[in-house]
Amino acid sequence: MQDHVRQLLSEDELALIHALQLRPRASWTDLGRALGVDPVTVARRWNRLAERGEAWVGLSPGPRLFDQLCLAFVEIDCGAGAAGEVTRALTGHPHMLTVERASGAYDLLATVATRDLAAMSRYTLDVLPALAGVRAVRARIVTHMFTEGGRWRIAALAPGQRARLAAVPAVPAAEDRRAAVVTPFDRALLAALARDGRASHQALATALAVSSATVKRRHDQLTRLGLLRFRCDFARPLGGWPVAATFWAAVPPADLPDVGQALIRLPETRNCAAVSGTHNLVLQASLHSVADVLRLETQLAVNHPGLRIAERVITLRHEKLLGHVLDPDGRSVDVVPPDIWAAPEA
């Protein structure tokens, strides 16, 4: 990918990104109607963003998928001068959803997903420690996900515009254990959607050598079952959110559900989860400046006296974000589709 001049995203581009956060697969006509421009202009604007890697639509775990996987925040210490080499190796792993260069007591913070606890154990106890340059690995298992990054929104649209893009609530699918099992075909479909979440049913059908009807039927079923969602991401440093912070906190167990639900209503919250270990809550936030870290921490202390923040870590650089490999300005330069069902391998 060619070098780009560091240029901030325009208000029109941010408005389109917000619209696609609300409706990632909406038609150009629907998007144009909400934004007050013609569909051709919307499509051209999006294609320009996508070609530069400054925004993309990919996958986000559906709420019921969390019941079928093991998720962990993994801290990785590297040997002297080895962090770059380790990072390059880890971004190619399909279980590494997100990789961040951290400013705290560890070099890397990764979000890892596997098909079950046994696979997570294999990956964190055997595979990762054997990687050249890795000195130590510590995993904090997610016991409950209050919210994940696909639900985070920027504030670039007026209320009326947001209302025009309000998604129709999905009709819950009838319980069907067979339909909820992720098949090899599903894995191939999800890999294609991870590369382009706006790919048409026909384009997906051609890539997978099946009929368009087959793709549409399973795509709709996975969505109704709560296994699949879509999300629009963008180069956050170019969009006014250059700072990401992770707070590790301790909350009395009885208060954890209420605190977690309160935290997901904060506009800064990207991820919030209950985790194993001494610090039983993790909050990840997207912020406009480093000064906002203290502001947010002060707000948390005032609103939740029982919450004790034990550690706060500022991300120096996002290297990978839900499968997308990023450049230093946050642009997507490659895609490694997540495959949490694969057996962890060295």
mmCIF file of C-alpha atoms in Angstrom, residues 3-324:
data_model
loop_
_atom_site.group_PDB
_atom_site.id
_atom_site.type_symbol
_atom_site.label_atom_id
_atom_site.label_comp_id
_atom_site.label_asym_id
_atom_site.label_seq_id
_atom_site.Cartn_x
_atom_site.Cartn_y
_atom_site.Cartn_z
ATOM 1 C CA ASP A 3 2.280 6.011 1.582
ATOM 2 C CA HIS A 4 -0.389 8.532 2.464
ATOM 3 C CA VAL A 5 -0.173 12.065 3.688
ATOM 4 C CA ARG A 6 -1.602 12.255 7.193
ATOM 5 C CA GLN A 7 -4.897 14.040 6.556
ATOM 6 C CA LEU A 8 -7.794 14.092 8.985
ATOM 7 C CA LEU A 9 -11.148 12.759 7.876
ATOM 8 C CA SER A 10 -13.674 15.379 6.791
ATOM 9 C CA GLU A 11 -17.034 16.029 8.458
ATOM 10 C CA ASP A 12 -18.808 14.432 5.475
ATOM 11 C CA GLU A 13 -16.645 11.337 5.772
ATOM 12 C CA LEU A 14 -17.275 11.082 9.515
ATOM 13 C CA ALA A 15 -21.009 11.434 8.928
ATOM 14 C CA LEU A 16 -20.899 8.537 6.478
ATOM 15 C CA ILE A 17 -18.890 6.437 8.932
ATOM 16 C CA HIS A 18 -21.438 7.128 11.687
ATOM 17 C CA ALA A 19 -24.246 6.183 9.306
ATOM 18 C CA LEU A 20 -22.512 2.894 8.524
ATOM 19 C CA GLN A 21 -21.925 2.224 12.208
ATOM 20 C CA LEU A 22 -25.700 2.352 12.567
ATOM 21 C CA ARG A 23 -26.480 0.395 9.389
ATOM 22 C CA PRO A 24 -23.314 -1.285 8.059
ATOM 23 C CA ARG A 25 -25.033 -2.951 5.092
ATOM 24 C CA ALA A 26 -27.586 -0.267 4.269
ATOM 25 C CA SER A 27 -28.109 0.557 0.613
ATOM 26 C CA TRP A 28 -26.540 3.647 -0.900
ATOM 27 C CA THR A 29 -30.067 4.958 -1.390
ATOM 28 C CA ASP A 30 -30.942 4.664 2.310
ATOM 29 C CA LEU A 31 -27.615 6.152 3.337
ATOM 30 C CA GLY A 32 -27.969 9.011 0.884
ATOM 31 C CA ARG A 33 -31.468 9.786 2.078
ATOM 32 C CA ALA A 34 -30.254 10.090 5.671
ATOM 33 C CA LEU A 35 -27.197 12.143 4.724
ATOM 34 C CA GLY A 36 -29.020 14.400 2.287
ATOM 35 C CA VAL A 37 -26.914 13.495 -0.756
ATOM 36 C CA ASP A 38 -27.482 11.315 -3.805
ATOM 37 C CA PRO A 39 -26.560 7.593 -3.717
ATOM 38 C CA VAL A 40 -23.779 8.007 -6.292
ATOM 39 C CA THR A 41 -22.042 10.578 -4.094
ATOM 40 C CA VAL A 42 -22.332 8.315 -1.049
ATOM 41 C CA ALA A 43 -20.903 5.336 -2.931
ATOM 42 C CA ARG A 44 -18.050 7.416 -4.338
ATOM 43 C CA ARG A 45 -17.247 8.832 -0.903
ATOM 44 C CA TRP A 46 -17.194 5.334 0.634
ATOM 45 C CA ASN A 47 -15.090 3.840 -2.142
ATOM 46 C CA ARG A 48 -12.524 6.576 -1.633
ATOM 47 C CA LEU A 49 -12.348 5.849 2.104
ATOM 48 C CA ALA A 50 -12.154 2.096 1.547
ATOM 49 C CA GLU A 51 -9.470 2.332 -1.125
ATOM 50 C CA ARG A 52 -7.287 4.379 1.218
ATOM 51 C CA GLY A 53 -7.929 1.924 4.057
ATOM 52 C CA GLU A 54 -9.368 4.744 6.171
ATOM 53 C CA ALA A 55 -12.694 3.011 6.824
ATOM 54 C CA TRP A 56 -14.044 -0.483 6.368
ATOM 55 C CA VAL A 57 -17.014 -2.693 7.201
ATOM 56 C CA GLY A 58 -16.209 -6.041 8.751
ATOM 57 C CA LEU A 59 -17.557 -8.535 11.249
ATOM 58 C CA SER A 60 -18.535 -8.136 14.860
ATOM 59 C CA PRO A 61 -19.476 -11.018 17.168
ATOM 60 C CA GLY A 62 -23.194 -11.454 17.680
ATOM 61 C CA PRO A 63 -24.381 -11.626 21.314
ATOM 62 C CA ARG A 64 -24.965 -15.371 21.190
ATOM 63 C CA LEU A 65 -21.566 -16.069 19.714
ATOM 64 C CA PHE A 66 -20.021 -15.157 23.058
ATOM 65 C CA ASP A 67 -21.779 -18.240 24.464
ATOM 66 C CA GLN A 68 -19.884 -20.419 21.984
ATOM 67 C CA LEU A 69 -16.338 -19.166 22.405
ATOM 68 C CA CYS A 70 -13.669 -18.438 24.967
ATOM 69 C CA LEU A 71 -12.462 -14.847 24.991
ATOM 70 C CA ALA A 72 -9.481 -13.456 26.874
ATOM 71 C CA PHE A 73 -7.407 -10.309 27.267
ATOM 72 C CA VAL A 74 -3.814 -11.494 27.026
ATOM 73 C CA GLU A 75 -0.807 -9.520 28.252
ATOM 74 C CA ILE A 76 2.452 -10.392 26.523
ATOM 75 C CA ASP A 77 5.963 -9.435 27.651
ATOM 76 C CA CYS A 78 8.709 -9.514 25.033
ATOM 77 C CA GLY A 79 12.470 -9.721 25.237
ATOM 78 C CA ALA A 80 14.551 -6.602 24.723
ATOM 79 C CA GLY A 81 14.006 -5.265 21.215
ATOM 80 C CA ALA A 82 11.722 -8.166 20.266
ATOM 81 C CA ALA A 83 8.301 -6.468 20.495
ATOM 82 C CA GLY A 84 8.211 -5.515 16.812
ATOM 83 C CA GLU A 85 9.082 -9.006 15.604
ATOM 84 C CA VAL A 86 6.574 -10.601 17.978
ATOM 85 C CA THR A 87 3.876 -8.191 16.854
ATOM 86 C CA ARG A 88 4.425 -9.016 13.197
ATOM 87 C CA ALA A 89 4.115 -12.711 13.967
ATOM 88 C CA LEU A 90 0.996 -12.338 16.108
ATOM 89 C CA THR A 91 -0.930 -10.235 13.600
ATOM 90 C CA GLY A 92 -0.936 -13.281 11.329
ATOM 91 C CA HIS A 93 -2.631 -15.499 13.924
ATOM 92 C CA PRO A 94 -6.385 -16.013 13.289
ATOM 93 C CA HIS A 95 -7.076 -16.176 17.055
ATOM 94 C CA MET A 96 -5.545 -12.732 17.629
ATOM 95 C CA LEU A 97 -8.539 -10.470 17.100
ATOM 96 C CA THR A 98 -6.854 -7.275 18.283
ATOM 97 C CA VAL A 99 -3.223 -6.469 19.088
ATOM 98 C CA GLU A 100 -2.166 -3.258 20.841
ATOM 99 C CA ARG A 101 1.298 -1.939 21.726
ATOM 100 C CA ALA A 102 0.878 -0.954 25.365
ATOM 101 C CA SER A 103 2.438 1.682 27.589
ATOM 102 C CA GLY A 104 2.060 -0.299 30.810
ATOM 103 C CA ALA A 105 3.950 -3.069 32.554
ATOM 104 C CA TYR A 106 3.648 -5.343 29.508
ATOM 105 C CA ASP A 107 4.570 -4.816 25.853
ATOM 106 C CA LEU A 108 1.440 -6.072 24.103
ATOM 107 C CA LEU A 109 -2.218 -6.361 24.978
ATOM 108 C CA ALA A 110 -4.155 -8.770 22.780
ATOM 109 C CA THR A 111 -7.789 -9.757 22.543
ATOM 110 C CA VAL A 112 -7.855 -13.477 21.832
ATOM 111 C CA ALA A 113 -10.757 -15.778 20.964
ATOM 112 C CA THR A 114 -10.788 -19.572 20.687
ATOM 113 C CA ARG A 115 -13.498 -22.187 20.349
ATOM 114 C CA ASP A 116 -13.318 -23.236 24.023
ATOM 115 C CA LEU A 117 -11.249 -23.050 27.205
ATOM 116 C CA ALA A 118 -9.137 -26.051 26.207
ATOM 117 C CA ALA A 119 -8.073 -24.302 23.008
ATOM 118 C CA MET A 120 -7.371 -21.097 24.945
ATOM 119 C CA SER A 121 -5.192 -23.076 27.349
ATOM 120 C CA ARG A 122 -3.281 -24.623 24.466
ATOM 121 C CA TYR A 123 -2.796 -21.238 22.811
ATOM 122 C CA THR A 124 -1.714 -19.267 25.878
ATOM 123 C CA LEU A 125 0.232 -21.991 27.695
ATOM 124 C CA ASP A 126 1.958 -23.734 24.782
ATOM 125 C CA VAL A 127 1.774 -21.794 21.509
ATOM 126 C CA LEU A 128 2.429 -18.203 22.568
ATOM 127 C CA PRO A 129 5.263 -18.876 25.083
ATOM 128 C CA ALA A 130 7.086 -20.877 22.405
ATOM 129 C CA LEU A 131 7.128 -17.926 20.007
ATOM 130 C CA ALA A 132 10.582 -16.409 19.560
ATOM 131 C CA GLY A 133 10.905 -13.187 21.535
ATOM 132 C CA VAL A 134 8.007 -13.861 23.941
ATOM 133 C CA ARG A 135 9.105 -13.741 27.562
ATOM 134 C CA ALA A 136 5.829 -14.084 29.494
ATOM 135 C CA VAL A 137 2.103 -14.524 28.810
ATOM 136 C CA ARG A 138 -0.762 -13.728 31.188
ATOM 137 C CA ALA A 139 -4.380 -14.378 30.248
ATOM 138 C CA ARG A 140 -7.481 -12.833 31.829
ATOM 139 C CA ILE A 141 -10.505 -14.876 30.772
ATOM 140 C CA VAL A 142 -13.696 -12.977 29.997
ATOM 141 C CA THR A 143 -16.529 -14.274 32.164
ATOM 142 C CA HIS A 144 -19.128 -11.862 30.793
ATOM 143 C CA MET A 145 -19.022 -9.365 27.940
ATOM 144 C CA PHE A 146 -21.083 -6.287 28.723
ATOM 145 C CA THR A 147 -20.354 -4.670 25.369
ATOM 146 C CA GLU A 148 -17.848 -4.941 22.527
ATOM 147 C CA GLY A 149 -16.359 -2.461 20.103
ATOM 148 C CA GLY A 150 -18.903 -2.970 17.336
ATOM 149 C CA ARG A 151 -21.478 -1.087 19.387
ATOM 150 C CA TRP A 152 -19.294 1.999 19.863
ATOM 151 C CA ARG A 153 -20.507 5.066 17.958
ATOM 152 C CA ILE A 154 -19.047 8.412 17.010
ATOM 153 C CA ALA A 155 -21.284 11.515 17.172
ATOM 154 C CA ALA A 156 -21.310 12.907 13.642
ATOM 155 C CA LEU A 157 -25.029 12.744 12.785
ATOM 156 C CA ALA A 158 -27.960 14.848 13.921
ATOM 157 C CA PRO A 159 -30.744 13.078 15.864
ATOM 158 C CA GLY A 160 -33.041 13.165 12.848
ATOM 159 C CA GLN A 161 -30.426 11.526 10.671
ATOM 160 C CA ARG A 162 -29.840 8.829 13.268
ATOM 161 C CA ALA A 163 -33.593 8.185 13.454
ATOM 162 C CA ARG A 164 -33.781 7.671 9.687
ATOM 163 C CA LEU A 165 -31.117 5.001 9.981
ATOM 164 C CA ALA A 166 -32.599 3.189 12.958
ATOM 165 C CA ALA A 167 -32.402 -0.520 12.270
ATOM 166 C CA VAL A 168 -35.549 -2.615 12.376
ATOM 167 C CA PRO A 169 -35.257 -4.936 15.403
ATOM 168 C CA ALA A 170 -34.398 -8.435 14.294
ATOM 169 C CA VAL A 171 -37.009 -11.099 14.915
ATOM 170 C CA PRO A 172 -35.403 -13.668 17.231
ATOM 171 C CA ALA A 173 -34.939 -17.001 15.534
ATOM 172 C CA ALA A 174 -36.578 -20.038 17.028
ATOM 173 C CA GLU A 175 -34.192 -22.115 19.093
ATOM 174 C CA ASP A 176 -32.486 -24.591 16.789
ATOM 175 C CA ARG A 177 -29.313 -26.165 18.061
ATOM 176 C CA ARG A 178 -28.382 -27.475 14.616
ATOM 177 C CA ALA A 179 -28.735 -24.051 12.977
ATOM 178 C CA ALA A 180 -26.579 -22.474 15.690
ATOM 179 C CA VAL A 181 -23.636 -24.784 14.963
ATOM 180 C CA VAL A 182 -20.965 -22.999 12.935
ATOM 181 C CA THR A 183 -20.156 -25.142 9.902
ATOM 182 C CA PRO A 184 -17.146 -25.156 7.546
ATOM 183 C CA PHE A 185 -19.292 -23.244 5.040
ATOM 184 C CA ASP A 186 -20.069 -20.655 7.716
ATOM 185 C CA ARG A 187 -16.360 -20.232 8.417
ATOM 186 C CA ALA A 188 -15.694 -19.566 4.736
ATOM 187 C CA LEU A 189 -18.615 -17.123 4.594
ATOM 188 C CA LEU A 190 -17.425 -15.285 7.699
ATOM 189 C CA ALA A 191 -13.888 -15.074 6.300
ATOM 190 C CA ALA A 192 -15.218 -13.443 3.128
ATOM 191 C CA LEU A 193 -17.340 -11.008 5.126
ATOM 192 C CA ALA A 194 -14.386 -10.167 7.353
ATOM 193 C CA ARG A 195 -12.599 -8.923 4.246
ATOM 194 C CA ASP A 196 -15.603 -6.960 2.978
ATOM 195 C CA GLY A 197 -18.647 -6.691 5.199
ATOM 196 C CA ARG A 198 -20.581 -4.910 2.443
ATOM 197 C CA ALA A 199 -19.987 -7.599 -0.182
ATOM 198 C CA SER A 200 -23.184 -8.447 -2.026
ATOM 199 C CA HIS A 201 -24.799 -11.869 -1.761
ATOM 200 C CA GLN A 202 -23.907 -12.491 -5.399
ATOM 201 C CA ALA A 203 -20.248 -11.566 -4.888
ATOM 202 C CA LEU A 204 -20.079 -13.867 -1.874
ATOM 203 C CA ALA A 205 -21.810 -16.647 -3.792
ATOM 204 C CA THR A 206 -19.289 -16.362 -6.614
ATOM 205 C CA ALA A 207 -16.363 -16.461 -4.192
ATOM 206 C CA LEU A 208 -17.767 -19.483 -2.360
ATOM 207 C CA ALA A 209 -19.047 -21.322 -5.474
ATOM 208 C CA VAL A 210 -22.631 -21.576 -4.217
ATOM 209 C CA SER A 211 -25.913 -19.910 -5.147
ATOM 210 C CA SER A 212 -26.822 -16.411 -4.077
ATOM 211 C CA ALA A 213 -29.937 -17.833 -2.384
ATOM 212 C CA THR A 214 -27.766 -20.140 -0.263
ATOM 213 C CA VAL A 215 -25.607 -17.239 0.879
ATOM 214 C CA LYS A 216 -28.577 -15.016 1.671
ATOM 215 C CA ARG A 217 -30.402 -17.735 3.583
ATOM 216 C CA ARG A 218 -27.454 -18.558 5.836
ATOM 217 C CA HIS A 219 -26.380 -14.917 6.209
ATOM 218 C CA ASP A 220 -29.882 -13.978 7.379
ATOM 219 C CA GLN A 221 -30.071 -17.002 9.666
ATOM 220 C CA LEU A 222 -26.742 -16.285 11.363
ATOM 221 C CA THR A 223 -27.873 -12.706 11.947
ATOM 222 C CA ARG A 224 -31.247 -13.724 13.379
ATOM 223 C CA LEU A 225 -29.582 -16.285 15.635
ATOM 224 C CA GLY A 226 -27.407 -13.547 17.118
ATOM 225 C CA LEU A 227 -24.181 -15.142 15.886
ATOM 226 C CA LEU A 228 -23.281 -12.457 13.370
ATOM 227 C CA ARG A 229 -23.138 -8.681 13.393
ATOM 228 C CA PHE A 230 -21.405 -6.113 11.235
ATOM 229 C CA ARG A 231 -19.395 -3.077 12.240
ATOM 230 C CA CYS A 232 -17.882 -0.069 10.549
ATOM 231 C CA ASP A 233 -14.391 0.817 11.731
ATOM 232 C CA PHE A 234 -12.089 3.611 10.674
ATOM 233 C CA ALA A 235 -8.618 5.032 11.179
ATOM 234 C CA ARG A 236 -9.262 6.533 14.592
ATOM 235 C CA PRO A 237 -6.201 8.810 14.731
ATOM 236 C CA LEU A 238 -7.455 10.431 11.523
ATOM 237 C CA GLY A 239 -11.010 10.737 12.811
ATOM 238 C CA GLY A 240 -10.344 12.577 16.054
ATOM 239 C CA TRP A 241 -10.011 9.610 18.432
ATOM 240 C CA PRO A 242 -6.230 9.094 18.611
ATOM 241 C CA VAL A 243 -6.181 7.804 22.197
ATOM 242 C CA ALA A 244 -7.266 4.376 23.432
ATOM 243 C CA ALA A 245 -7.065 3.531 27.121
ATOM 244 C CA THR A 246 -7.581 0.341 29.088
ATOM 245 C CA PHE A 247 -8.621 0.461 32.747
ATOM 246 C CA TRP A 248 -8.277 -2.608 34.975
ATOM 247 C CA ALA A 249 -10.590 -2.272 37.966
ATOM 248 C CA ALA A 250 -11.853 -4.150 41.000
ATOM 249 C CA VAL A 251 -15.580 -4.029 41.769
ATOM 250 C CA PRO A 252 -17.456 -5.856 44.538
ATOM 251 C CA PRO A 253 -18.922 -8.935 42.802
ATOM 252 C CA ALA A 254 -22.471 -8.068 43.833
ATOM 253 C CA ASP A 255 -22.122 -4.661 42.160
ATOM 254 C CA LEU A 256 -20.487 -5.888 38.984
ATOM 255 C CA PRO A 257 -23.649 -6.314 36.855
ATOM 256 C CA ASP A 258 -24.952 -2.826 37.676
ATOM 257 C CA VAL A 259 -21.567 -1.158 37.225
ATOM 258 C CA GLY A 260 -21.003 -2.942 33.934
ATOM 259 C CA GLN A 261 -24.392 -1.859 32.608
ATOM 260 C CA ALA A 262 -23.695 1.725 33.655
ATOM 261 C CA LEU A 263 -20.294 1.790 31.973
ATOM 262 C CA ILE A 264 -21.609 0.634 28.601
ATOM 263 C CA ARG A 265 -23.771 3.762 28.465
ATOM 264 C CA LEU A 266 -20.703 6.028 28.490
ATOM 265 C CA PRO A 267 -19.999 7.380 24.986
ATOM 266 C CA GLU A 268 -16.288 6.630 25.396
ATOM 267 C CA THR A 269 -16.769 2.916 26.131
ATOM 268 C CA ARG A 270 -15.501 0.584 23.441
ATOM 269 C CA ASN A 271 -15.234 -2.711 25.344
ATOM 270 C CA CYS A 272 -16.384 -3.607 28.836
ATOM 271 C CA ALA A 273 -16.145 -7.059 30.352
ATOM 272 C CA ALA A 274 -16.007 -9.012 33.576
ATOM 273 C CA VAL A 275 -12.735 -10.946 33.716
ATOM 274 C CA SER A 276 -10.925 -13.469 35.839
ATOM 275 C CA GLY A 277 -8.199 -12.423 38.243
ATOM 276 C CA THR A 278 -7.729 -9.921 41.054
ATOM 277 C CA HIS A 279 -9.108 -7.100 38.910
ATOM 278 C CA ASN A 280 -12.488 -8.347 37.775
ATOM 279 C CA LEU A 281 -13.488 -5.602 35.338
ATOM 280 C CA VAL A 282 -11.854 -4.217 32.202
ATOM 281 C CA LEU A 283 -12.970 -1.041 30.459
ATOM 282 C CA GLN A 284 -11.517 0.054 27.134
ATOM 283 C CA ALA A 285 -12.275 3.576 25.955
ATOM 284 C CA SER A 286 -11.736 5.647 22.819
ATOM 285 C CA LEU A 287 -10.774 9.235 23.668
ATOM 286 C CA HIS A 288 -9.918 12.516 21.979
ATOM 287 C CA SER A 289 -6.790 13.263 24.017
ATOM 288 C CA VAL A 290 -4.466 11.939 26.712
ATOM 289 C CA ALA A 291 -5.982 14.488 29.105
ATOM 290 C CA ASP A 292 -9.308 12.682 28.721
ATOM 291 C CA VAL A 293 -7.834 9.646 30.495
ATOM 292 C CA LEU A 294 -7.749 11.469 33.826
ATOM 293 C CA ARG A 295 -11.126 13.078 33.155
ATOM 294 C CA LEU A 296 -12.728 9.688 32.532
ATOM 295 C CA GLU A 297 -11.032 8.102 35.531
ATOM 296 C CA THR A 298 -12.258 10.940 37.757
ATOM 297 C CA GLN A 299 -15.773 10.491 36.391
ATOM 298 C CA LEU A 300 -15.652 6.778 37.164
ATOM 299 C CA ALA A 301 -14.480 7.435 40.726
ATOM 300 C CA VAL A 302 -17.269 9.945 41.364
ATOM 301 C CA ASN A 303 -20.060 7.882 39.835
ATOM 302 C CA HIS A 304 -18.962 4.500 41.193
ATOM 303 C CA PRO A 305 -17.314 4.835 44.639
ATOM 304 C CA GLY A 306 -16.998 1.054 44.955
ATOM 305 C CA LEU A 307 -14.949 0.800 41.760
ATOM 306 C CA ARG A 308 -11.187 0.822 42.330
ATOM 307 C CA ILE A 309 -8.976 1.317 39.297
ATOM 308 C CA ALA A 310 -5.765 -0.615 39.784
ATOM 309 C CA GLU A 311 -4.085 0.092 36.458
ATOM 310 C CA ARG A 312 -4.588 2.318 33.475
ATOM 311 C CA VAL A 313 -2.790 1.657 30.185
ATOM 312 C CA ILE A 314 -2.629 3.926 27.146
ATOM 313 C CA THR A 315 -2.307 2.202 23.796
ATOM 314 C CA LEU A 316 0.757 3.412 21.934
ATOM 315 C CA ARG A 317 -0.432 1.904 18.671
ATOM 316 C CA HIS A 318 -3.139 -0.420 17.413
ATOM 317 C CA GLU A 319 -1.430 -3.035 15.277
ATOM 318 C CA LYS A 320 -4.523 -5.114 14.548
ATOM 319 C CA LEU A 321 -8.225 -4.431 15.029
ATOM 320 C CA LEU A 322 -10.670 -7.330 14.729
ATOM 321 C CA GLY A 323 -8.699 -8.949 11.948
ATOM 322 C CA HIS A 324 -7.546 -5.785 10.164
#
